[in-house]
Coordinates of C-alpha atoms and ligand atoms in Angstrom, one line a residue:
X1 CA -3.9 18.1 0.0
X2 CA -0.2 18.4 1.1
X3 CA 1.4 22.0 0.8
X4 CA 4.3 21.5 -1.3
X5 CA 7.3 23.9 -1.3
X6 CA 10.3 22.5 -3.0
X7 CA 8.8 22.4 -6.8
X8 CA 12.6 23.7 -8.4
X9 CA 14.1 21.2 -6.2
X10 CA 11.8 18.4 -7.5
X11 CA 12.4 18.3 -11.3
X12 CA 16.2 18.6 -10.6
X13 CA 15.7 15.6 -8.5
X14 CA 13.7 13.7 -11.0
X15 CA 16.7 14.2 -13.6
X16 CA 19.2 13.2 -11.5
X17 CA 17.3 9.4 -10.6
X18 CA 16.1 9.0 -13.7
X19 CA 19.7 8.5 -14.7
X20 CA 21.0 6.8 -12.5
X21 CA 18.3 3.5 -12.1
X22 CA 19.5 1.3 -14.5
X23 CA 16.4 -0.5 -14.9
X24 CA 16.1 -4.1 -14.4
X25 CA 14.6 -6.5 -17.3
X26 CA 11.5 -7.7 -15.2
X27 CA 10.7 -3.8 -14.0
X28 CA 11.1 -3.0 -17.7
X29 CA 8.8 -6.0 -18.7
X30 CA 6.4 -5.0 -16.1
X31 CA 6.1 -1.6 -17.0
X32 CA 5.8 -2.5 -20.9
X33 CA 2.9 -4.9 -20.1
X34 CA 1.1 -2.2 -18.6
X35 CA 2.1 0.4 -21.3
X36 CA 0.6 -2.5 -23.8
X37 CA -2.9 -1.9 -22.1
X38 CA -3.3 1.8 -21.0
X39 CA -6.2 2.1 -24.0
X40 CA -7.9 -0.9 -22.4
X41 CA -7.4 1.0 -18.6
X42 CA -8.1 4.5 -19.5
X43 CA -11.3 2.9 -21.0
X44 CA -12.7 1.2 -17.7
X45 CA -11.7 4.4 -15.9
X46 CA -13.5 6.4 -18.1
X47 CA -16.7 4.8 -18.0
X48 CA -16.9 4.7 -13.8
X49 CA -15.9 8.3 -14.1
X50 CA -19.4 8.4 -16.6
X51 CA -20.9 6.3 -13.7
X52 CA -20.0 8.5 -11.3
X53 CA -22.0 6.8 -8.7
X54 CA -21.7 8.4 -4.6
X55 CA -20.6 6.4 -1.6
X56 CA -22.2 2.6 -1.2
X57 CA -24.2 3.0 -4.6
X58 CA -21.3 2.1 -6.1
X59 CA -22.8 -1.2 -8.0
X60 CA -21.9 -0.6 -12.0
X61 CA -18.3 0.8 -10.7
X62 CA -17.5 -2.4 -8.2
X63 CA -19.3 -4.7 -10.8
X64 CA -16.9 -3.3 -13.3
X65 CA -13.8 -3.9 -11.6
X66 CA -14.8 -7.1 -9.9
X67 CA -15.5 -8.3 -13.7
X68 CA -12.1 -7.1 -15.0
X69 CA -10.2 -9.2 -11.9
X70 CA -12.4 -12.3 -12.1
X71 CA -11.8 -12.2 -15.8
X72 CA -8.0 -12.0 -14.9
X73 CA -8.3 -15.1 -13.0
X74 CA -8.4 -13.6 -9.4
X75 CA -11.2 -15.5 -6.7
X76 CA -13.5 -12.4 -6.1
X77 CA -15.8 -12.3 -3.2
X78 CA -18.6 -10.0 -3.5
X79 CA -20.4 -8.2 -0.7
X80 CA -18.2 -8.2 1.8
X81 CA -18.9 -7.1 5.5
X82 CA -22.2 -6.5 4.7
X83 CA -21.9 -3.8 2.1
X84 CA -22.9 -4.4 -1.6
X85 CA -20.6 -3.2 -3.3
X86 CA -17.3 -3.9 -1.5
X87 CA -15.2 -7.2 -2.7
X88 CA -12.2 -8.7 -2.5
X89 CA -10.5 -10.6 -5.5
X90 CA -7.3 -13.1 -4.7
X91 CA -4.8 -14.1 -6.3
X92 CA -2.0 -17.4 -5.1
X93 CA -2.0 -18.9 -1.8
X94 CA 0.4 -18.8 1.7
X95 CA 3.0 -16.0 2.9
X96 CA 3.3 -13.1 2.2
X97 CA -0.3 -11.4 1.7
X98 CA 0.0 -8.1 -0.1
X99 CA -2.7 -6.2 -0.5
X100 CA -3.5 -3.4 -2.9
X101 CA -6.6 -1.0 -2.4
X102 CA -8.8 0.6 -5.0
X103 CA -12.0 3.0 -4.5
X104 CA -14.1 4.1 -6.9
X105 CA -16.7 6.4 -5.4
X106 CA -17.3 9.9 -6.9
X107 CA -18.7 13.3 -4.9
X108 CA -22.2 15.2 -4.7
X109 CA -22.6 17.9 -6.7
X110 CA -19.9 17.8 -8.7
X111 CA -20.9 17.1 -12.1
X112 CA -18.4 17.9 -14.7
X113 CA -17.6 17.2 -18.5
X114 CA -13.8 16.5 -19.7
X115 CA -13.8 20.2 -20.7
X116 CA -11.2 22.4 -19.8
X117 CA -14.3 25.1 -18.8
X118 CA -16.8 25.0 -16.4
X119 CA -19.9 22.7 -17.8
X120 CA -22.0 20.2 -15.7
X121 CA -22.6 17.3 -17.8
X122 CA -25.8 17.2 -15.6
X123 CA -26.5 20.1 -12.9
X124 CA -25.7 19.3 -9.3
X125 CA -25.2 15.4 -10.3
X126 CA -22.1 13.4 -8.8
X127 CA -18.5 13.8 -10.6
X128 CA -15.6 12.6 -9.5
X129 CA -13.9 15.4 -7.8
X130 CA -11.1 12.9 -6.2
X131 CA -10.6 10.9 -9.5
X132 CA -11.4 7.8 -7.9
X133 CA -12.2 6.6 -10.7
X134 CA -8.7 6.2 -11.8
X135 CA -7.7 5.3 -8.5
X136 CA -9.8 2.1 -8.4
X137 CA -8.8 1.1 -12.1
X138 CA -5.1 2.0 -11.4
X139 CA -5.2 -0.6 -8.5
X140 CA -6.9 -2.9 -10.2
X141 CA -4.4 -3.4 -13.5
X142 CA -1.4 -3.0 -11.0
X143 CA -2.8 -6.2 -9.3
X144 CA -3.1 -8.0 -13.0
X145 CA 0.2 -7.2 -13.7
X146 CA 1.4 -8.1 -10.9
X147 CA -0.4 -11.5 -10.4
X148 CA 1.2 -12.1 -14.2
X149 CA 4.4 -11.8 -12.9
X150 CA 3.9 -14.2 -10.1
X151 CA 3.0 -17.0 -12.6
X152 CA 5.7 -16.0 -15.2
X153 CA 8.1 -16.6 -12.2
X154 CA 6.3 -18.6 -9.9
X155 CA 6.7 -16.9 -6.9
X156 CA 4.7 -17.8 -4.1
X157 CA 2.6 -15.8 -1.4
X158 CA -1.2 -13.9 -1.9
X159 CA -2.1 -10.9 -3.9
X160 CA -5.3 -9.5 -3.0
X161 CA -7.1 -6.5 -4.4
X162 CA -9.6 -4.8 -2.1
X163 CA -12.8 -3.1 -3.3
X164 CA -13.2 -0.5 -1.3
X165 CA -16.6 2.0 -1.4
X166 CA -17.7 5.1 0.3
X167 CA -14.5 6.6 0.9
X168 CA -15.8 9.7 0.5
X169 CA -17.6 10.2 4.3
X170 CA -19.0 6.7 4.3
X171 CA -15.4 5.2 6.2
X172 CA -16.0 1.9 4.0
X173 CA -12.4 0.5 4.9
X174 CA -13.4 1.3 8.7
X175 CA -15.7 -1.7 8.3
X176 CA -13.3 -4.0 6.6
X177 CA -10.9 -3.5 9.3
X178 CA -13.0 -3.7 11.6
X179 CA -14.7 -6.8 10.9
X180 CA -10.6 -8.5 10.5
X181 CA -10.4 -8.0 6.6
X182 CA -6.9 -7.7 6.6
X183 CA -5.6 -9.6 10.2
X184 CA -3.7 -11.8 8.0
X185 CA -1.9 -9.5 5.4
X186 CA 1.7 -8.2 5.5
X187 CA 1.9 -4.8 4.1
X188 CA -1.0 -2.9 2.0
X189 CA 0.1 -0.6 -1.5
X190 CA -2.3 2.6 -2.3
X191 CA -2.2 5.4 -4.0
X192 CA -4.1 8.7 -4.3
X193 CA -5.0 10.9 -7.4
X194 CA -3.4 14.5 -7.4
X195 CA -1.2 17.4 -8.9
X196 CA 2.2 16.6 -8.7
X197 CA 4.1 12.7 -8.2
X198 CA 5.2 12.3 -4.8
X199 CA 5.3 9.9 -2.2
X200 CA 2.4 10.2 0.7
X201 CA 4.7 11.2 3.4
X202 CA 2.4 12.9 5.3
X203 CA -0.2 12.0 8.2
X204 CA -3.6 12.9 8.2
X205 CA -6.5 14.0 10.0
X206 CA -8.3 12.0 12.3
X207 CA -12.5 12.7 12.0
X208 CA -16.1 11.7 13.5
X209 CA -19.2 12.8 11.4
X210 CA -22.2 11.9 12.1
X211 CA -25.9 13.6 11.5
X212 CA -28.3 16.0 14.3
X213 CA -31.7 15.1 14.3
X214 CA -33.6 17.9 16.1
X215 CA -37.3 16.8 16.2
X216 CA -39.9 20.1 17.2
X217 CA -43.6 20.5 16.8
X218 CA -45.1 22.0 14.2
X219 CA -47.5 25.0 13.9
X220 CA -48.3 27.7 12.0
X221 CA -45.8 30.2 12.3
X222 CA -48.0 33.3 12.5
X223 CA -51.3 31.9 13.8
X224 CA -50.0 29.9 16.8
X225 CA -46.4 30.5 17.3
X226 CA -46.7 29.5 21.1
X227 CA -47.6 26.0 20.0
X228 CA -44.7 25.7 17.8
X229 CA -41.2 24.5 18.4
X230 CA -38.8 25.0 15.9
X231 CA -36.4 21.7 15.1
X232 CA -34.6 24.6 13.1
X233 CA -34.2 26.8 16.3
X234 CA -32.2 24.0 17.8
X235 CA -29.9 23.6 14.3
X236 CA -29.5 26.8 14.6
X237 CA -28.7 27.3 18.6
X238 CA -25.7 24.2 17.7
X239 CA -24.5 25.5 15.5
X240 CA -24.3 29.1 17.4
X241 CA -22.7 27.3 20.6
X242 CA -20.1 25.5 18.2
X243 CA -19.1 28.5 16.5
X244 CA -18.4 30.0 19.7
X245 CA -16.5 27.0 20.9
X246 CA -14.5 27.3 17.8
X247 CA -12.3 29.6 19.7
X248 CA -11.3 27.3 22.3
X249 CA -10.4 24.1 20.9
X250 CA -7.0 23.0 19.8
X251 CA -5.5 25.1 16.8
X252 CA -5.5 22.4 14.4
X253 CA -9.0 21.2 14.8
X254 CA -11.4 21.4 11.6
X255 CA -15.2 21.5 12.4
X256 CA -18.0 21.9 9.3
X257 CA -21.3 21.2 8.9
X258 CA -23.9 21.8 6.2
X259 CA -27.8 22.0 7.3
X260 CA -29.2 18.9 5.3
X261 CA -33.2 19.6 6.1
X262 CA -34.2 23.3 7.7
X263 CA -38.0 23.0 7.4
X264 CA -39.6 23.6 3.7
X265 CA -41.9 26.4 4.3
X266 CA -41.2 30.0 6.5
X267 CA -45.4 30.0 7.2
X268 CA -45.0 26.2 9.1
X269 CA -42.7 25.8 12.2
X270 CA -40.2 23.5 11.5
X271 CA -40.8 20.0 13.0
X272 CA -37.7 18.5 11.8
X273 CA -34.3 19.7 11.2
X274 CA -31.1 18.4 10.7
X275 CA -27.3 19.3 10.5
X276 CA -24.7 16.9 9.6
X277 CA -21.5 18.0 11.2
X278 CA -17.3 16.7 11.1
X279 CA -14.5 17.2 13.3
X280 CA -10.8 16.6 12.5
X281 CA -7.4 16.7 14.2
X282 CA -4.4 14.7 13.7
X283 CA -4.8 13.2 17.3
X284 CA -7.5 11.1 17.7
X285 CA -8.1 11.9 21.3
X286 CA -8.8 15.4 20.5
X287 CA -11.1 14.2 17.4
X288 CA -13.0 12.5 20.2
X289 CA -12.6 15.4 23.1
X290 CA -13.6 17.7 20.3
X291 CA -16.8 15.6 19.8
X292 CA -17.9 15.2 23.0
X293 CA -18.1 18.9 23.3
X294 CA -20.2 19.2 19.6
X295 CA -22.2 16.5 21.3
X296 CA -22.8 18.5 24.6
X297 CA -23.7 21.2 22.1
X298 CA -26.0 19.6 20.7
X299 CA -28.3 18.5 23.8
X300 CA -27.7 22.4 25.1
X301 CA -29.4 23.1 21.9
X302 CA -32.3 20.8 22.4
X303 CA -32.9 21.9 26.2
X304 CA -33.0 25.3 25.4
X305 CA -35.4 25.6 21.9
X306 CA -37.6 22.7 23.8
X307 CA -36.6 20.1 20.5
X308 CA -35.1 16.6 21.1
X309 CA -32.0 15.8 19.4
X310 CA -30.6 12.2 18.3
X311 CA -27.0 11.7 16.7
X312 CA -26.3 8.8 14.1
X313 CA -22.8 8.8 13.4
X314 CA -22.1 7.9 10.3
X315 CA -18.3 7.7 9.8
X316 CA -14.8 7.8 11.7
X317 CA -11.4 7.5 10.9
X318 CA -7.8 7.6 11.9
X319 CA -5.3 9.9 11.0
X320 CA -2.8 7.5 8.7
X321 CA 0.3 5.6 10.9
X322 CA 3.3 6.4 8.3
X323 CA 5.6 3.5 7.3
X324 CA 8.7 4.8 6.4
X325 CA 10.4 1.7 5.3
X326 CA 7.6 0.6 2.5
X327 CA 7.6 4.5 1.9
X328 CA 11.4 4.8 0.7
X329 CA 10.5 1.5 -1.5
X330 CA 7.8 3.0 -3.4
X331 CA 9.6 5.8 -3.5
X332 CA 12.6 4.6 -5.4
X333 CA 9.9 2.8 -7.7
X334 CA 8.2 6.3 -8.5
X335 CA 11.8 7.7 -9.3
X336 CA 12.2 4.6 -11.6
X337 CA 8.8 5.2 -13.2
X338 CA 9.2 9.3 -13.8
X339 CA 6.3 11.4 -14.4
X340 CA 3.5 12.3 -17.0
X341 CA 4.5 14.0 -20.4
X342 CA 1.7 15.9 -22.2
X343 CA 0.9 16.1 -25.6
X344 CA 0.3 19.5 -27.5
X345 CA -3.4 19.1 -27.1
X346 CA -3.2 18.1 -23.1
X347 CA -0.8 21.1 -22.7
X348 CA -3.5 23.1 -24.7
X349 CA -6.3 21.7 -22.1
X350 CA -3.9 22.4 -19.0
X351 CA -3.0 25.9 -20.0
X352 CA -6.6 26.7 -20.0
X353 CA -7.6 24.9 -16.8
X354 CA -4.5 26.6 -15.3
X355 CA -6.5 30.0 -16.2
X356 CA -9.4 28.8 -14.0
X357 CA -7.0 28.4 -11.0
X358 CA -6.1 32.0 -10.0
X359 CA -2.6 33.5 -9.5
X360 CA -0.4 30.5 -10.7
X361 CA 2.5 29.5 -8.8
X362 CA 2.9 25.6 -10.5
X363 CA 4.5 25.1 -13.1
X364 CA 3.2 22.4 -15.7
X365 CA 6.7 20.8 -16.1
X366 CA 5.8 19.7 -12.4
X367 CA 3.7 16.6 -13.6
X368 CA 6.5 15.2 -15.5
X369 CA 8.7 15.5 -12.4
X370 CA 8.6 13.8 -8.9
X371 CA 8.8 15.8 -5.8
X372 CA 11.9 15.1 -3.3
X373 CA 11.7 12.7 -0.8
X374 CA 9.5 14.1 2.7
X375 CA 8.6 11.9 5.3
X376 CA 6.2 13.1 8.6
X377 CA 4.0 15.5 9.4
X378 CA 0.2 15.7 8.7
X379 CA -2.1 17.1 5.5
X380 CA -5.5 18.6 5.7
X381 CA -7.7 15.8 4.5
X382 CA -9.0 12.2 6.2
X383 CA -9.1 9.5 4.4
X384 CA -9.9 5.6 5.5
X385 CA -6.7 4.4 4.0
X386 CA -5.7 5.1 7.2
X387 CA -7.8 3.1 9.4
X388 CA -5.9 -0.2 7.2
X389 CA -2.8 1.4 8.2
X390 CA -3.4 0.9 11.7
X391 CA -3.6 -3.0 11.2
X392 CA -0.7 -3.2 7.9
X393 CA 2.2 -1.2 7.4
X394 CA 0.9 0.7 4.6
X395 CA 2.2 3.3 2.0
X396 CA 0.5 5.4 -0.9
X397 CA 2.0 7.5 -3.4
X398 CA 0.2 10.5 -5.0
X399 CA 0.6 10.8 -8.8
X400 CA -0.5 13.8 -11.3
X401 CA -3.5 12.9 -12.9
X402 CA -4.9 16.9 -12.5
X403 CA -3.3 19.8 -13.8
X404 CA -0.7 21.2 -11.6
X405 CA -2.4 24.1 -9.1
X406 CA -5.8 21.8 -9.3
X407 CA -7.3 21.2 -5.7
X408 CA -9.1 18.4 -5.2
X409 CA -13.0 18.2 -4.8
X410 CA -13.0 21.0 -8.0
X411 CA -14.6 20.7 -10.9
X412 CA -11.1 21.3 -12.5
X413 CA -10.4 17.4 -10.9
X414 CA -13.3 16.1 -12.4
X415 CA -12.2 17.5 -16.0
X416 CA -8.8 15.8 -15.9
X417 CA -10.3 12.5 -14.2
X418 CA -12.2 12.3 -16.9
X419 CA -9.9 12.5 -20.0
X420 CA -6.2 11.7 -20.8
X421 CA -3.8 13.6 -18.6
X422 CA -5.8 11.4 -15.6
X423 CA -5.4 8.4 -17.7
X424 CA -1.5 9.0 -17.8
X425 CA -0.9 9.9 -14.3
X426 CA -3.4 6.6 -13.3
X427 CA -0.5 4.7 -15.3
X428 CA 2.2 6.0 -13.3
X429 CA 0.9 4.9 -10.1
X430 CA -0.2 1.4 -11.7
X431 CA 3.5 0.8 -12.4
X432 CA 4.7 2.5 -9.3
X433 CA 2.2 0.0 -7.4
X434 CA 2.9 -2.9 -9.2
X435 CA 6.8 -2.8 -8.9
X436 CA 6.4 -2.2 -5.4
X437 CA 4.7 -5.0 -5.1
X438 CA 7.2 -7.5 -6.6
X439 CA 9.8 -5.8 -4.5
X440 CA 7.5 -7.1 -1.1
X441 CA 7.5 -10.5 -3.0
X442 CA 10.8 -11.0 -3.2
X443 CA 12.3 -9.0 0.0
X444 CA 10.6 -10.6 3.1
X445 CA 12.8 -8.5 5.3
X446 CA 11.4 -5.7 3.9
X447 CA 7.9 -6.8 5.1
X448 CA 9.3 -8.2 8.4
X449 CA 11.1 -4.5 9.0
X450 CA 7.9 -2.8 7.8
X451 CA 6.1 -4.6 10.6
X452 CA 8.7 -3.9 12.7
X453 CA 8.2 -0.1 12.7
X454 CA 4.3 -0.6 12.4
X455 CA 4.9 -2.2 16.3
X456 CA 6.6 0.4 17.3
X457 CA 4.8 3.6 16.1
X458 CA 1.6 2.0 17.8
X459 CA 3.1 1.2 20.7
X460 CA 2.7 -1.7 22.7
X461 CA -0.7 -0.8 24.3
X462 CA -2.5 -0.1 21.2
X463 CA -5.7 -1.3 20.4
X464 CA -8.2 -0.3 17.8
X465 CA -11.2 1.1 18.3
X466 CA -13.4 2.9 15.4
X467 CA -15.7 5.6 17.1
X468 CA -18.4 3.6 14.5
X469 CA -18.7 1.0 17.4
X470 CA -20.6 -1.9 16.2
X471 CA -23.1 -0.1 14.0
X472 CA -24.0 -1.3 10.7
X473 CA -22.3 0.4 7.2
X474 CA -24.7 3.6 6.7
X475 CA -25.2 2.2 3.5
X476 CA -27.8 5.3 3.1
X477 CA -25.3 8.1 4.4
X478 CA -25.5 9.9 0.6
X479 CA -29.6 9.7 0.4
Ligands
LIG1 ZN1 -11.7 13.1 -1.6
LIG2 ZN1 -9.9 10.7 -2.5

């Protein structure tokens, strides 16, 4: 999440556009259609929110959505690149491809009803903490409307809608990229769930995660200590030498961990253990150097507490290549498509979320407005959006489908996901998406200028290479 510190300058900003875009019959049109079926969208995303099924399980969410778009009249390809529950549905044929992305995976542990107050609908079940709920239905009925709108005015060029699971960790899109998913398209529309409306002019973080397997022998632990070697003791020694090394990597770096399986009983010495670990900077190279040195940890570990150690790496991505030309598009869209009003009741639910959140510095007029325009540097998170970005010029836009002041990954996220404030601000980016979209359509030097830049950022020399290598999806990353 991007720190944000021109709120008073945002609504006044919001006012000001919102007057002066006269809007153009087919954006009006556009924007009605999808008006005409927000009961029919907050439905779907509703039920995956109930689903709330974790990285690569996905099935009843990606079934859902594939349903919807094959029902639509897009061609939907199941199963792609080896994993279950990713899909692409297409729409029209020839130049330009635009792509549009959805996700629809939900988080561990964070089970959540669409109360304003703390209540697991089922105690440390999955919830969906990032709202991707809304984020895959969003995509989805931006990619109807907008295929409508090619056969109203029979404009040429493919629309495709990419399924894409296990964003959460699993680095889904990695493989899609990867395996040349998008080598043929022109410029790739996202979106992400959040607080305020803004465009996504900020980079990310880079990461590797993977998971230590420290293997020991077992013994009992007061009998025959000698004969024991603790898998534990060599968790524990990592993570000792990485906390240390803290201290002397780059400022920016992120490193966590969580210790996934430290032995079951104090009396028996620990024959397995394991720690599952991610790094994060903005650079890849130090993501990697960063690595290498957790890594070298790692076997330290192992020599020392006389364990073995293997590593499975189990995700990877890039920090996200900006594309400031498709940005100040979708931008001007946003401005054209303003910001989420609540009702009484919503207000009544967001004032007592708001109460949950500490020391308030948000106001809630903030989710009918849109932030100013920022372009460049980097936010806290990773995502795989960025990996695509690499290959596309891409751009995303955040819209307020939580209650201004909510973080994301809190159970306050999973409350609005799940009922209508995340519904409303699902709509805005819908319409934000889908007018985007028709703009790409119709303006091919706005795709030809968008690649232009993506050459140039990357620089001539670039080639990708996902730290994920040619491994398999972990398609069992979340058991
Ligand atoms: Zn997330
Ligand atoms: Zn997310």
């Amino acid at each position: 999440m991007k720190t944000r510190i021109f709120f008073a300058l945002a609504i006044a900003a919001s006012r000001v556009s919102s007057a002066q875009d006269a809007p153009t019959d087919a954006s009006a049109r556009l924007i009605a259609t999808l008006d005409a079926r927000s009961t029919r969208y907050a439905d779907l995303a509703k039920q995956i929110w109930s689903f709330a099924e974790v990285g690569y399980q996905e099935v009843k969410s990606s079934a859902l959505l594939a349903t919807e778009l094959e029902t639509a009249g897009f061609k939907v390809t199941r199963g792609v690149v080896g994993i279950p529950t990713a899909f692409v549905a297409e729409f029209g044929s020839g130049k330009p491809v635009i792509g549009i992305l959805g996700e629809f995976d939900a988080l561990p542990g964070l089970s959540q009803d669409a109360t304003p107050l703390q209540k697991a609908i089922i105690a440390n079940a999955a919830g969906h903490g990032c709202g991707h709920n809304l984020f895959g239905v969003g995509s989805a009925a931006a990619a109807i409307a907008v295929k409508e709108w090619m056969t109203a005015n029979r404009i040429t060029g493919t629309l495709r809608f990419y399924g894409t699971p296990a964003e959460e960790g699993g680095s889904g899109k990695v493989y899609m990229v990867r395996d040349g998913l998008f080598r043929d398209v022109d410029a790739v529309i996202a979106w992400h769930p959040g607080d305020v409306n803004d465009i996504s002019g900020t980079s990310s973080q880079g990461n590797i995660t993977g998971k230590f397997r420290f293997r020991g022998i077992s013994a009992h632990a007061a009998a025959s200590p000698e004969r024991g070697r603790s898998a534990l003791d060599g968790v524990e020694a990592m993570n000792a030498i990485v906390n240390m090394m803290r201290e002397h990597v780059p400022q920016e770096s992120r490193i966590h961990y969580v210790i996934t399986s430290g032995g079951r009983a104090p009396n028996v010495v620990p024959d397995f253990a394991e720690v599952y670990y991610y790094a994060r900077h903005n650079d890849m190279k130090i993501v990697d150097d960063v690595w290498d040195r957790i890594v070298k940890a790692a076997n330290g570990a192992a020599m020392g507490t006389g364990t073995t150690v293997e590593l499975e790496i189990t995700g990877s991505v890039y920090p996200i290549l900006l594309n400031e030309t498709l940005a100040k598009v979708m931008y001007q869209r946003l401005q054209r498509v303003g910001g989420v009003r609540y009702t009484a009741e919503e207000e009544a639910f967001a004032k007592t979320i708001q109460q949950s959140l500490g020391p308030q510095v948000k106001s809630l007029d903030s989710a009918s407005a849109i932030m100013p325009w920022y372009f460049g540097g980097s936010s806290a998170g990773s995502t795989d959006v960025a990996d695509v970005s690499w290959a596309v010029p891409t751009v995303q836009i955040g819209a307020a489908t939580w209650v201004p002041g909510t973080a994301a990954h809190s159970w306050q996220a999973v409350a609005a996901s799940g009922m209508s404030i995340g519904a409303k601000g699902m709509m805005v980016a819908a319409k934000t998406m889908a007018l985007t979209a028709t703009d790409l359509f119709q303006n091919p030097a706005t795709v030809a200028a968008a690649k232009a830049e993506l050459e140039q950022r990357r620089g001539k020399d670039f080639v990708y290479r996902t730290r994920l290598g040619d491994r398999k999806p972990a398609l069992d990353y979340r058991k």
